[in-house]
mmCIF file with all atom_site columns, C-alpha atoms in Angstrom:
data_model
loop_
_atom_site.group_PDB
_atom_site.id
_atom_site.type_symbol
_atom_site.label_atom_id
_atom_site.label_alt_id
_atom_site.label_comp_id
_atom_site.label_asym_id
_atom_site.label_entity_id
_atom_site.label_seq_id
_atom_site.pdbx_PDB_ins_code
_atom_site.Cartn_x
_atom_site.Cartn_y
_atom_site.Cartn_z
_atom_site.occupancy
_atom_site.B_iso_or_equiv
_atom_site.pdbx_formal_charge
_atom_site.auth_seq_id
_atom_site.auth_comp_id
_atom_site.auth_asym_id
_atom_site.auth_atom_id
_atom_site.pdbx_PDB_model_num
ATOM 1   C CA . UNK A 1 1   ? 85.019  95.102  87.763  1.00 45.00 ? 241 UNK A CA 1
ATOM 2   C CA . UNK A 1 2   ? 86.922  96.886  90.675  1.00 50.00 ? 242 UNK A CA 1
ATOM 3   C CA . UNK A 1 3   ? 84.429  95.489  92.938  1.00 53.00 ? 243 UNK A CA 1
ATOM 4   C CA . UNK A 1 4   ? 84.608  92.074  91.307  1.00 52.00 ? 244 UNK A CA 1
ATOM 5   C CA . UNK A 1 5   ? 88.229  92.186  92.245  1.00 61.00 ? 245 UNK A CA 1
ATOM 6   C CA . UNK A 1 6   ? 88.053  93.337  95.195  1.00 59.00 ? 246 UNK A CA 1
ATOM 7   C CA . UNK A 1 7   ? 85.330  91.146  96.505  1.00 61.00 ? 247 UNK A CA 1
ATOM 8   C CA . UNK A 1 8   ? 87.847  87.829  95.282  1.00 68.00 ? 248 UNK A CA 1
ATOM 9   C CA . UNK A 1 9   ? 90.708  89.897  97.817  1.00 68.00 ? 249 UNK A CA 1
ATOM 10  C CA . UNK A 1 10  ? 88.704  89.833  100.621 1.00 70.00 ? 250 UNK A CA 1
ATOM 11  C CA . UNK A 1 11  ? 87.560  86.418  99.710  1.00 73.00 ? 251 UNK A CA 1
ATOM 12  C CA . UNK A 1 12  ? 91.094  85.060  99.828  1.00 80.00 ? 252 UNK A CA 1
ATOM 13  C CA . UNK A 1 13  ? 91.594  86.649  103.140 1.00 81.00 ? 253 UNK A CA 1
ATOM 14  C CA . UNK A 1 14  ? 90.542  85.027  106.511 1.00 86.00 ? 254 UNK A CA 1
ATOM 15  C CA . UNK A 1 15  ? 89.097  87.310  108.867 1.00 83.00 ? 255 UNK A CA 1
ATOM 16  C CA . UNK A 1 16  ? 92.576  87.397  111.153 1.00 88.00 ? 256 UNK A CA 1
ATOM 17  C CA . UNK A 1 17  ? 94.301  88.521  108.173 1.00 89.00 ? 257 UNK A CA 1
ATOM 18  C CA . UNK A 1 18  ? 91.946  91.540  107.318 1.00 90.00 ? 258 UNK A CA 1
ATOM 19  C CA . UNK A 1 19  ? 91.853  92.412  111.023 1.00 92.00 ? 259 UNK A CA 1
ATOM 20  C CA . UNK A 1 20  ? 95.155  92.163  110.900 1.00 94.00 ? 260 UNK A CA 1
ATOM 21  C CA . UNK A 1 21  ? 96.163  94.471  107.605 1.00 91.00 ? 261 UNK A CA 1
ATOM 22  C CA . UNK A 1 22  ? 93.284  97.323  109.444 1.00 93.00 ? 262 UNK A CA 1
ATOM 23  C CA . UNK A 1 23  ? 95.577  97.772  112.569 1.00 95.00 ? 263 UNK A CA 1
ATOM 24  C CA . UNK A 1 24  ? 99.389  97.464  110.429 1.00 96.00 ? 264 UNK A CA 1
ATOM 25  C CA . UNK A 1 25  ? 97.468  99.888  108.428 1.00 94.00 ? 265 UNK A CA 1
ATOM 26  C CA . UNK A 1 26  ? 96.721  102.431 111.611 1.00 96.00 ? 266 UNK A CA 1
ATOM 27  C CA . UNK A 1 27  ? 100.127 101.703 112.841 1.00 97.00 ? 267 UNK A CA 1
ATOM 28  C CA . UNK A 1 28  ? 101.596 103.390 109.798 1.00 97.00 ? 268 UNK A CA 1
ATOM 29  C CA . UNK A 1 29  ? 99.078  106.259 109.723 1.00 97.00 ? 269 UNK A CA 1
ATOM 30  C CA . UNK A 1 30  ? 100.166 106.596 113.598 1.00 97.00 ? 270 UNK A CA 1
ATOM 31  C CA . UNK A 1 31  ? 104.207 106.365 112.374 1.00 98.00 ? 271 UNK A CA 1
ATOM 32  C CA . UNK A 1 32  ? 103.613 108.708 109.002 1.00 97.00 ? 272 UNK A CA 1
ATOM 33  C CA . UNK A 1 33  ? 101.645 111.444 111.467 1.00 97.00 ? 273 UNK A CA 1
ATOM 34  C CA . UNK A 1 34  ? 104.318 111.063 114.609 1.00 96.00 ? 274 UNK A CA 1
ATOM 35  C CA . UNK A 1 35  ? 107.342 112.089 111.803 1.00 96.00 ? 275 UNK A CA 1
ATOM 36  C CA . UNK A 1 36  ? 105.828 114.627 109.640 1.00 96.00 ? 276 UNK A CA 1
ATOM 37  C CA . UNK A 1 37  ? 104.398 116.433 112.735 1.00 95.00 ? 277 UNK A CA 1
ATOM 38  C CA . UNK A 1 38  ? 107.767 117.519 114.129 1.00 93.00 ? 278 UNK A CA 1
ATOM 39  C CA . UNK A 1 39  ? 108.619 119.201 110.619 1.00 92.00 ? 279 UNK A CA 1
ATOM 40  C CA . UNK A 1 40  ? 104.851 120.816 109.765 1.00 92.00 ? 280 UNK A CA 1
ATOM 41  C CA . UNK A 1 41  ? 104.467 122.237 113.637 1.00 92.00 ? 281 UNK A CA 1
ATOM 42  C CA . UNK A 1 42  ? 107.224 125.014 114.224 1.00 87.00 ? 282 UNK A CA 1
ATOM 43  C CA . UNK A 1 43  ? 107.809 123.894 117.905 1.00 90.00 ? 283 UNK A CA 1
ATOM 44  C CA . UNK A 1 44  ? 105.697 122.261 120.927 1.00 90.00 ? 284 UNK A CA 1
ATOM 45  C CA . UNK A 1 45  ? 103.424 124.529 121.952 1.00 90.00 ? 285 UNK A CA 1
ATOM 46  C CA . UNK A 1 46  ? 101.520 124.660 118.137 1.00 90.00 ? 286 UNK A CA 1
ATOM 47  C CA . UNK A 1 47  ? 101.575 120.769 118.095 1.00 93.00 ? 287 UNK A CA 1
ATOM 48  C CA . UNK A 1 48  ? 100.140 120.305 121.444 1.00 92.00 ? 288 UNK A CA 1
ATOM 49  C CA . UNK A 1 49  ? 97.308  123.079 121.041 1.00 93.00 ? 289 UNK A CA 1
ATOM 50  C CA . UNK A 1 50  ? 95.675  120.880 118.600 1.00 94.00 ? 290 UNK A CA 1
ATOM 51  C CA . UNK A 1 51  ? 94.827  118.600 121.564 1.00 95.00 ? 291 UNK A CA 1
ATOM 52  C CA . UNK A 1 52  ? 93.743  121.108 123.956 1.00 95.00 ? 292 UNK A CA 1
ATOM 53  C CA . UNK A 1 53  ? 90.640  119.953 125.799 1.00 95.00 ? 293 UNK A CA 1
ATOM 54  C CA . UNK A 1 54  ? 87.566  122.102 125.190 1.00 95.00 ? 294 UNK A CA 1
ATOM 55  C CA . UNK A 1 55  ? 84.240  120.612 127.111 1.00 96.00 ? 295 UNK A CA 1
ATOM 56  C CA . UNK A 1 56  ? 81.922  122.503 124.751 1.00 97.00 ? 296 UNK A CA 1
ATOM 57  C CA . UNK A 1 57  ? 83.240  121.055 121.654 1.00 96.00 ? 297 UNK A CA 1
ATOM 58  C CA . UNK A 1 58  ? 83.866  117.574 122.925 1.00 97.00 ? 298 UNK A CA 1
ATOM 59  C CA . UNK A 1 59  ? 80.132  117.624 123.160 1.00 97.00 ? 299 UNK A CA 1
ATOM 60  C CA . UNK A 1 60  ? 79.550  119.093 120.104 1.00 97.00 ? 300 UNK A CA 1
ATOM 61  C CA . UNK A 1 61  ? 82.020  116.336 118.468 1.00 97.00 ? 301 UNK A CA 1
ATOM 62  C CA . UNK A 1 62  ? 80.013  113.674 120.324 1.00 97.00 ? 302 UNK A CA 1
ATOM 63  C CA . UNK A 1 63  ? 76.471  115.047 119.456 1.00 98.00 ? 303 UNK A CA 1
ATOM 64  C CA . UNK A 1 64  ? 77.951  115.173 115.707 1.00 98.00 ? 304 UNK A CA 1
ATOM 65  C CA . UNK A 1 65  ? 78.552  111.619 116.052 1.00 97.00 ? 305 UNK A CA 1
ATOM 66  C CA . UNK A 1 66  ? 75.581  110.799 117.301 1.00 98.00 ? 306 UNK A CA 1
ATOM 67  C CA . UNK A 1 67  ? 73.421  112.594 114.684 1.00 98.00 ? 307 UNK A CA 1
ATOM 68  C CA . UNK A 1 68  ? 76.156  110.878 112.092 1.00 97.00 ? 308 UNK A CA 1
ATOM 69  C CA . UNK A 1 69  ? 75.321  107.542 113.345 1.00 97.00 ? 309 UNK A CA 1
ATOM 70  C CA . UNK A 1 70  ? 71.368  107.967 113.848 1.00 97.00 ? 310 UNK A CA 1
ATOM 71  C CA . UNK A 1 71  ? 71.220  109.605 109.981 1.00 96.00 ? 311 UNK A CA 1
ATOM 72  C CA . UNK A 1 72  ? 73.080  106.444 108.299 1.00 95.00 ? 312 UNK A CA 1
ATOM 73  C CA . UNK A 1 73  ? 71.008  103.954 110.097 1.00 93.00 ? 313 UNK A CA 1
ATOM 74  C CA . UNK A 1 74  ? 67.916  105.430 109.069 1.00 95.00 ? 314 UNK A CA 1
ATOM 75  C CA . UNK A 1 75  ? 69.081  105.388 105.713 1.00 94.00 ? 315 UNK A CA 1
ATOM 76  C CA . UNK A 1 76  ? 70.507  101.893 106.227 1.00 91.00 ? 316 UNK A CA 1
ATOM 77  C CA . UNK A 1 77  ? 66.782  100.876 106.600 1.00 91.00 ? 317 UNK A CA 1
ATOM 78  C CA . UNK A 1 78  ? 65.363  103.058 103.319 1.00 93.00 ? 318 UNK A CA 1
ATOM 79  C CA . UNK A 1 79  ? 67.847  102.506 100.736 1.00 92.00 ? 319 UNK A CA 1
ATOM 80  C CA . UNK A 1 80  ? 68.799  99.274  98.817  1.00 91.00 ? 320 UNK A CA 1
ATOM 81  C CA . UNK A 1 81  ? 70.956  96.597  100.321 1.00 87.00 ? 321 UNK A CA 1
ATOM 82  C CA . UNK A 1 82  ? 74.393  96.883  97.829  1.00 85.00 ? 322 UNK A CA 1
ATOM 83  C CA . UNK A 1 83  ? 74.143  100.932 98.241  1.00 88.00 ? 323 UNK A CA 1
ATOM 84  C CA . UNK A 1 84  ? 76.391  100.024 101.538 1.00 86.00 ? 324 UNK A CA 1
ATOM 85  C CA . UNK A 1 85  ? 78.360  96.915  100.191 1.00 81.00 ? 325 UNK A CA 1
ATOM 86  C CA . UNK A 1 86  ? 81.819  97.891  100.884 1.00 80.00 ? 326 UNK A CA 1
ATOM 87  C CA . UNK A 1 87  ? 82.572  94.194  99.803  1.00 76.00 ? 327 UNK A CA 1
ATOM 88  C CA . UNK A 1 88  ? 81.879  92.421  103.255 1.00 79.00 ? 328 UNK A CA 1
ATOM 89  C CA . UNK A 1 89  ? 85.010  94.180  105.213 1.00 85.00 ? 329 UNK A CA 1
ATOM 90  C CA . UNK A 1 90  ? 83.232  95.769  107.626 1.00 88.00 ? 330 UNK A CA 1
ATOM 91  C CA . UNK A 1 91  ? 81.159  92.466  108.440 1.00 88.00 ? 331 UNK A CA 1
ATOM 92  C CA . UNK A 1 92  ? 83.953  90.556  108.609 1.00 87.00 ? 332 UNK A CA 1
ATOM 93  C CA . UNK A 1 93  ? 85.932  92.827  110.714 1.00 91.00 ? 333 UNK A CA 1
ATOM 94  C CA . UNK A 1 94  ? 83.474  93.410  113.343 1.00 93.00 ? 334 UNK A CA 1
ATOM 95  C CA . UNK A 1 95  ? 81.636  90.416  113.512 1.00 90.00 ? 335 UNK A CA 1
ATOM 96  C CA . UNK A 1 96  ? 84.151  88.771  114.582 1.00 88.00 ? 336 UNK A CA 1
ATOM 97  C CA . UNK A 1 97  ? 85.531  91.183  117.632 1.00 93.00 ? 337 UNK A CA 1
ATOM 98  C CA . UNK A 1 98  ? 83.919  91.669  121.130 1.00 93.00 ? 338 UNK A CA 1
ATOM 99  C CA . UNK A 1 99  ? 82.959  94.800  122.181 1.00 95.00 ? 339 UNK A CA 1
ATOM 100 C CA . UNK A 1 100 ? 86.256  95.385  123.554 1.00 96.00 ? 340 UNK A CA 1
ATOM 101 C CA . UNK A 1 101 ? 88.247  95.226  120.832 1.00 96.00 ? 341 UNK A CA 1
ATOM 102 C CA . UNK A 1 102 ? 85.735  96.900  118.877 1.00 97.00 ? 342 UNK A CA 1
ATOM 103 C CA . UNK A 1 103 ? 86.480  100.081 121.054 1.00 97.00 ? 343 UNK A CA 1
ATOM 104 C CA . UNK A 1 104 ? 90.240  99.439  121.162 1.00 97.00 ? 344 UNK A CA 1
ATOM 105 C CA . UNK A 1 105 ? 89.597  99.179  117.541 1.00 97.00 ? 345 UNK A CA 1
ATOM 106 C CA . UNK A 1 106 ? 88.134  102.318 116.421 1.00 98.00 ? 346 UNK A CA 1
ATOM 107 C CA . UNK A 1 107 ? 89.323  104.432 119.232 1.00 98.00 ? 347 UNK A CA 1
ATOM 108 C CA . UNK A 1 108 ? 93.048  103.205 117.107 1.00 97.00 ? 348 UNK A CA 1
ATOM 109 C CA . UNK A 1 109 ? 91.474  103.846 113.813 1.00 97.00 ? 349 UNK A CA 1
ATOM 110 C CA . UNK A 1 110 ? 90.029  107.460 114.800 1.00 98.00 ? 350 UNK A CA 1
ATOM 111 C CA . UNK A 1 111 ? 92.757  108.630 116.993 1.00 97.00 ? 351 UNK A CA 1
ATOM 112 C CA . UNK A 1 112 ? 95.488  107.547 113.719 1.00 97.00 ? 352 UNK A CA 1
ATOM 113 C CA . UNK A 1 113 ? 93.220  108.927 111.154 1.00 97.00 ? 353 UNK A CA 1
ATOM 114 C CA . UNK A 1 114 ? 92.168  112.377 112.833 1.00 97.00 ? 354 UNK A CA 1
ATOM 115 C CA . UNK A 1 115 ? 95.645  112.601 113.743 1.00 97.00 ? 355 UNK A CA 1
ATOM 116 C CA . UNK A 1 116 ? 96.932  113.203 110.388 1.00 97.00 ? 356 UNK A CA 1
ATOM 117 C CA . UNK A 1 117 ? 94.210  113.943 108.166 1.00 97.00 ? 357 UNK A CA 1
ATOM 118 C CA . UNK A 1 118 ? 92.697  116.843 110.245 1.00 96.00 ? 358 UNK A CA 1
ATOM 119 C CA . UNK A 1 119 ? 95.485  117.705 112.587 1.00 96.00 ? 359 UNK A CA 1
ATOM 120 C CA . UNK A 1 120 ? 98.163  117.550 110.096 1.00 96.00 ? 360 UNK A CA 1
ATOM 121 C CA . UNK A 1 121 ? 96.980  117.584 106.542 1.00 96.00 ? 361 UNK A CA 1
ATOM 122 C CA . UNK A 1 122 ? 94.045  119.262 107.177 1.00 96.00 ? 362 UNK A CA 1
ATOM 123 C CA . UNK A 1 123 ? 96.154  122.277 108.917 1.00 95.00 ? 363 UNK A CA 1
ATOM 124 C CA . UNK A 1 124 ? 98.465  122.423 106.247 1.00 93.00 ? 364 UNK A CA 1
ATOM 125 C CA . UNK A 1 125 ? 96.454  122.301 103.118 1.00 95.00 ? 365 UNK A CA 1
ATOM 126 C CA . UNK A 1 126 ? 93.095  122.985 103.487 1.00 95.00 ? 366 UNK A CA 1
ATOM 127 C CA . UNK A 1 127 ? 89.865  121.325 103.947 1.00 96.00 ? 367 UNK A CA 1
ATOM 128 C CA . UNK A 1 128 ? 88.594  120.238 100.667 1.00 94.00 ? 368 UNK A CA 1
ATOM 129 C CA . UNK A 1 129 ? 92.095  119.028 99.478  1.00 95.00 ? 369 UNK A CA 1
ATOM 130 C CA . UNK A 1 130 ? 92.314  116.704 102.671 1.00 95.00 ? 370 UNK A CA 1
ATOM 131 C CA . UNK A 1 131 ? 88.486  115.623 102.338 1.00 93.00 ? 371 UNK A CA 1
ATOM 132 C CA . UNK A 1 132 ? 89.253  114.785 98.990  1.00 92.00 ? 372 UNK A CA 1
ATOM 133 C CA . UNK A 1 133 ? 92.291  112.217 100.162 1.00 92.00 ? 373 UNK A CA 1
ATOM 134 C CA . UNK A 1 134 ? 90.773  110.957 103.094 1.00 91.00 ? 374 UNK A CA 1
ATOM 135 C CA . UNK A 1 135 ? 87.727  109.820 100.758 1.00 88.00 ? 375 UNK A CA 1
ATOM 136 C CA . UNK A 1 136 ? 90.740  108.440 98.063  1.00 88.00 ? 376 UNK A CA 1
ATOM 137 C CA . UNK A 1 137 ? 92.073  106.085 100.690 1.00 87.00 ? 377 UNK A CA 1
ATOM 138 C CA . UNK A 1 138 ? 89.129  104.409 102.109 1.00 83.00 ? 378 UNK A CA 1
ATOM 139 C CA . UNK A 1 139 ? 89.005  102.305 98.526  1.00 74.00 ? 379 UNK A CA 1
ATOM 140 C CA . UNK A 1 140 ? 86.904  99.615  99.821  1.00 74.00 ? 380 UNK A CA 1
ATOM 141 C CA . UNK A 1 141 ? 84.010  102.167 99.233  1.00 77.00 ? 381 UNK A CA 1
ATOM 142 C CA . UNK A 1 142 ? 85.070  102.717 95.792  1.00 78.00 ? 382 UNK A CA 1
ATOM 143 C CA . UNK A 1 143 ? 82.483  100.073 95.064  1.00 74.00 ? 383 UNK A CA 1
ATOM 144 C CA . UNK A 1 144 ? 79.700  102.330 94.932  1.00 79.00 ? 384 UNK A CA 1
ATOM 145 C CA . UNK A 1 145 ? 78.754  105.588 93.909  1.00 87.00 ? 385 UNK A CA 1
ATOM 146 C CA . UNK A 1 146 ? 76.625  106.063 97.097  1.00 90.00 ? 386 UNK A CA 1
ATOM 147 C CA . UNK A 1 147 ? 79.856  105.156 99.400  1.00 90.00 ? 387 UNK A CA 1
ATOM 148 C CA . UNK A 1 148 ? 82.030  107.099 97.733  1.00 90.00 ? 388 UNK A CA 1
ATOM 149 C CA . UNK A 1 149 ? 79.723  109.919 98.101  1.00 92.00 ? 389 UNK A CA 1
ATOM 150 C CA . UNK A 1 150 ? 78.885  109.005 101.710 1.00 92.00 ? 390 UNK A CA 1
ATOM 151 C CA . UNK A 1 151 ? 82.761  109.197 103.098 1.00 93.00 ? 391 UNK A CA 1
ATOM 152 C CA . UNK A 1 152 ? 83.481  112.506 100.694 1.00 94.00 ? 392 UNK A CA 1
ATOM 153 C CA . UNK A 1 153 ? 80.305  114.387 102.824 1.00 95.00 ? 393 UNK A CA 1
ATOM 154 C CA . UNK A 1 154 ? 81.623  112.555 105.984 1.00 95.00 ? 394 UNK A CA 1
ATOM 155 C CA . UNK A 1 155 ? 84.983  113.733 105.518 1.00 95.00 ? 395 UNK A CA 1
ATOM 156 C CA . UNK A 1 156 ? 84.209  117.720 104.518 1.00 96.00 ? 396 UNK A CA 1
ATOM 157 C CA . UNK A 1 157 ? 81.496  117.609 107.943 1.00 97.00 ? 397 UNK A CA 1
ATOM 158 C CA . UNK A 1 158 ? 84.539  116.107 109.932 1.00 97.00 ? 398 UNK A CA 1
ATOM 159 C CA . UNK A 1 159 ? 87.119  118.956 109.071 1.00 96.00 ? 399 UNK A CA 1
ATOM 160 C CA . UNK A 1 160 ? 83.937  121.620 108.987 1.00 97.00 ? 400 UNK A CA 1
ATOM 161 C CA . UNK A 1 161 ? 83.766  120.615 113.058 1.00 97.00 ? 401 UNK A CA 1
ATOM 162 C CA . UNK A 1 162 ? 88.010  120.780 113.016 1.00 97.00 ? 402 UNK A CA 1
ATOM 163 C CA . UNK A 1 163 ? 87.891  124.207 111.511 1.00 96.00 ? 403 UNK A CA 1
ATOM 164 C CA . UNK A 1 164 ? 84.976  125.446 113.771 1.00 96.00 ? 404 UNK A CA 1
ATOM 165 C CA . UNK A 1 165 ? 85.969  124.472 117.059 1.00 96.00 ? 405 UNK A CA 1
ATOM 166 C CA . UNK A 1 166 ? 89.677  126.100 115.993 1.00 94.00 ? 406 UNK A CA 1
ATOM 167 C CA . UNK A 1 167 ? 91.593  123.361 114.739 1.00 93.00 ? 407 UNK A CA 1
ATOM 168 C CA . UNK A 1 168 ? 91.113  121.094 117.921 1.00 94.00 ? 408 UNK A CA 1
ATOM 169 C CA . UNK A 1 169 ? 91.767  117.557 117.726 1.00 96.00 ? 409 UNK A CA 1
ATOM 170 C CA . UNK A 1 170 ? 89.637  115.515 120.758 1.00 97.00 ? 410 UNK A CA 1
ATOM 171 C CA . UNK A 1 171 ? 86.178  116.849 118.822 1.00 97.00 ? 411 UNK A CA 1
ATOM 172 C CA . UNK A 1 172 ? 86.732  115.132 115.603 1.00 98.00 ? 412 UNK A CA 1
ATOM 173 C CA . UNK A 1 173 ? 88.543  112.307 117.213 1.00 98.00 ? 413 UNK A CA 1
ATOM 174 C CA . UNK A 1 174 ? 85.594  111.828 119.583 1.00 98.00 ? 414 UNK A CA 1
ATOM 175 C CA . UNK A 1 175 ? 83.416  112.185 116.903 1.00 98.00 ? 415 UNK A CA 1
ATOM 176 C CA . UNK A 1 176 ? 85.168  109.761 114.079 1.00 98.00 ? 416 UNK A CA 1
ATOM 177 C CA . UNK A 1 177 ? 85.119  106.939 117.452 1.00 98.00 ? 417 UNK A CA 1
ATOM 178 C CA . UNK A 1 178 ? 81.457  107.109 118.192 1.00 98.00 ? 418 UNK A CA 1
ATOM 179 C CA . UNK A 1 179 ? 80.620  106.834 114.326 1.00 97.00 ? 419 UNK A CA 1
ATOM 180 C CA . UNK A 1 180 ? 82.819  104.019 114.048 1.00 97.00 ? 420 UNK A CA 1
ATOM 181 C CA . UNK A 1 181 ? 81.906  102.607 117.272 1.00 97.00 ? 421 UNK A CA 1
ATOM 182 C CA . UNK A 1 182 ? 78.205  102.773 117.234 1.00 97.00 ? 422 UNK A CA 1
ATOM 183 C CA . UNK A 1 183 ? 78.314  101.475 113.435 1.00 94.00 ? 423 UNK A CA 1
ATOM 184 C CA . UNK A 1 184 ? 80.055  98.285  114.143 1.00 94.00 ? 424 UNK A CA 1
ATOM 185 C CA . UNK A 1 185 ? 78.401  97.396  117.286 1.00 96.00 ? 425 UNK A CA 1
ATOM 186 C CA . UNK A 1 186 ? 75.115  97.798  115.152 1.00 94.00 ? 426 UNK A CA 1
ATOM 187 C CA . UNK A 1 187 ? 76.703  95.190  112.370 1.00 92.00 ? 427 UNK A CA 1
ATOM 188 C CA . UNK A 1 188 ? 77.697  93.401  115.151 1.00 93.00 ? 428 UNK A CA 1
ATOM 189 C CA . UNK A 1 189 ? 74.641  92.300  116.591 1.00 92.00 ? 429 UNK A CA 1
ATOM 190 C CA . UNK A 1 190 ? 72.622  92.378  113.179 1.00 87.00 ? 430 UNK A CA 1
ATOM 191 C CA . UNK A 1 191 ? 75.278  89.540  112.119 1.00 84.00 ? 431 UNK A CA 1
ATOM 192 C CA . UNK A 1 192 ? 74.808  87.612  115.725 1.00 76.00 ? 432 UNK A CA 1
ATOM 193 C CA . UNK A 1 193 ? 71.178  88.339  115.123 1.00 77.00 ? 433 UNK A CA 1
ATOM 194 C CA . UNK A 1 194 ? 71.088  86.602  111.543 1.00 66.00 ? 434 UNK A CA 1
ATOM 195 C CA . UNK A 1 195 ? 73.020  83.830  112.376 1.00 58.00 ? 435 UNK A CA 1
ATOM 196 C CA . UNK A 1 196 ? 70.342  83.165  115.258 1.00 57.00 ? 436 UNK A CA 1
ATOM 197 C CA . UNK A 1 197 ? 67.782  83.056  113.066 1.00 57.00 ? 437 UNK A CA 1
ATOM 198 C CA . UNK A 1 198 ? 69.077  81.002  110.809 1.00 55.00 ? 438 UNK A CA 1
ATOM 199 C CA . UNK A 1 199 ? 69.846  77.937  114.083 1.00 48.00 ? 439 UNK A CA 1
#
């Protein structure tokens, strides 16, 4: 039923507006982190540490990504169709961007979401509490019990890699863009690839 519904919103939608309602929704996760960060970080210097640049694990954060990326297509290939139907957003989001503004894109989307999720939620309440709402938010992959599954063991690997490399930001941010990145330039160019076909 819910993804019934939600397959009728998106539906309704042109693929402006859902491009659209992705970057208002970054731009509040971007507003929502800049305020609450002032009151959850005693003073400068704790704020800013979280974006301390590290070499070793802004490779590890990349590698992550990379090993993120390779796993899900592999699966992509294995496991039925509708186990990664998150009701044709992600297709119509990134089919219809160039590779530009797919990186502008996701670089947006992981730089908002790491932002507060892992450098302020995360640091505040733990890492299974803020796995646990980062998974509750991303409802277009309520549709499935494989998605939902998928971005719960994404989420709890992302703040594992926070917590290890001591609560630094640039890993998991790094880490969130290449996933994001690599994924839509892959749906991308299976959409061009379909509609090529099908001329």
């Amino acid at each position: 039923m819910k993804k019934t519904k939600q397959a009728e919103l998106i539906k309704n939608l042109t693929d402006k507006e859902i491009i659209v309602s992705v970057i208002f929704t970054q731009v509040i996760l971007l507003v929502v982190a800049s305020i609450l960060s002032p009151l959850f970080f005693k003073d400068w210097h704790s704020f800013s540490r979280l974006f301390q640049v590290d070499i070793k694990w802004i490779c590890i954060g990349i590698t992550s990504g990379l090993m993120v990326v390779s796993l899900d297509l592999f699966l992509m290939k294995r496991l039925p169709q509708h186990y990664y139907d998150d009701g044709g957003i992600n297709k119509r989001i990134f089919s219809k961007l160039n590779f530009l503004q797919i990186i502008l894109l996701v670089l947006i989307i992981a730089i908002a979401e790491e932002w507060l999720f892992r450098g302020i939620i995360q640091t505040k309440f733990g890492l299974i509490p803020t796995s646990i709402i980062f998974a509750v938010i991303h409802m277009r992959y309520w549709a499935h019990w494989y998605l939902i599954i998928n971005i719960l063991v994404l989420s709890i690997w992302i703040g594992f890699v926070f917590e290890w490399s001591g609560q630094l930001l640039w890993p998991v941010i790094l880490m969130h863009f290449i996933i994001d990145l690599l994924l839509g330039i892959s749906i991308r160019l299976n959409t061009k690839r379909k509609v090529g076909n099908e001329v």
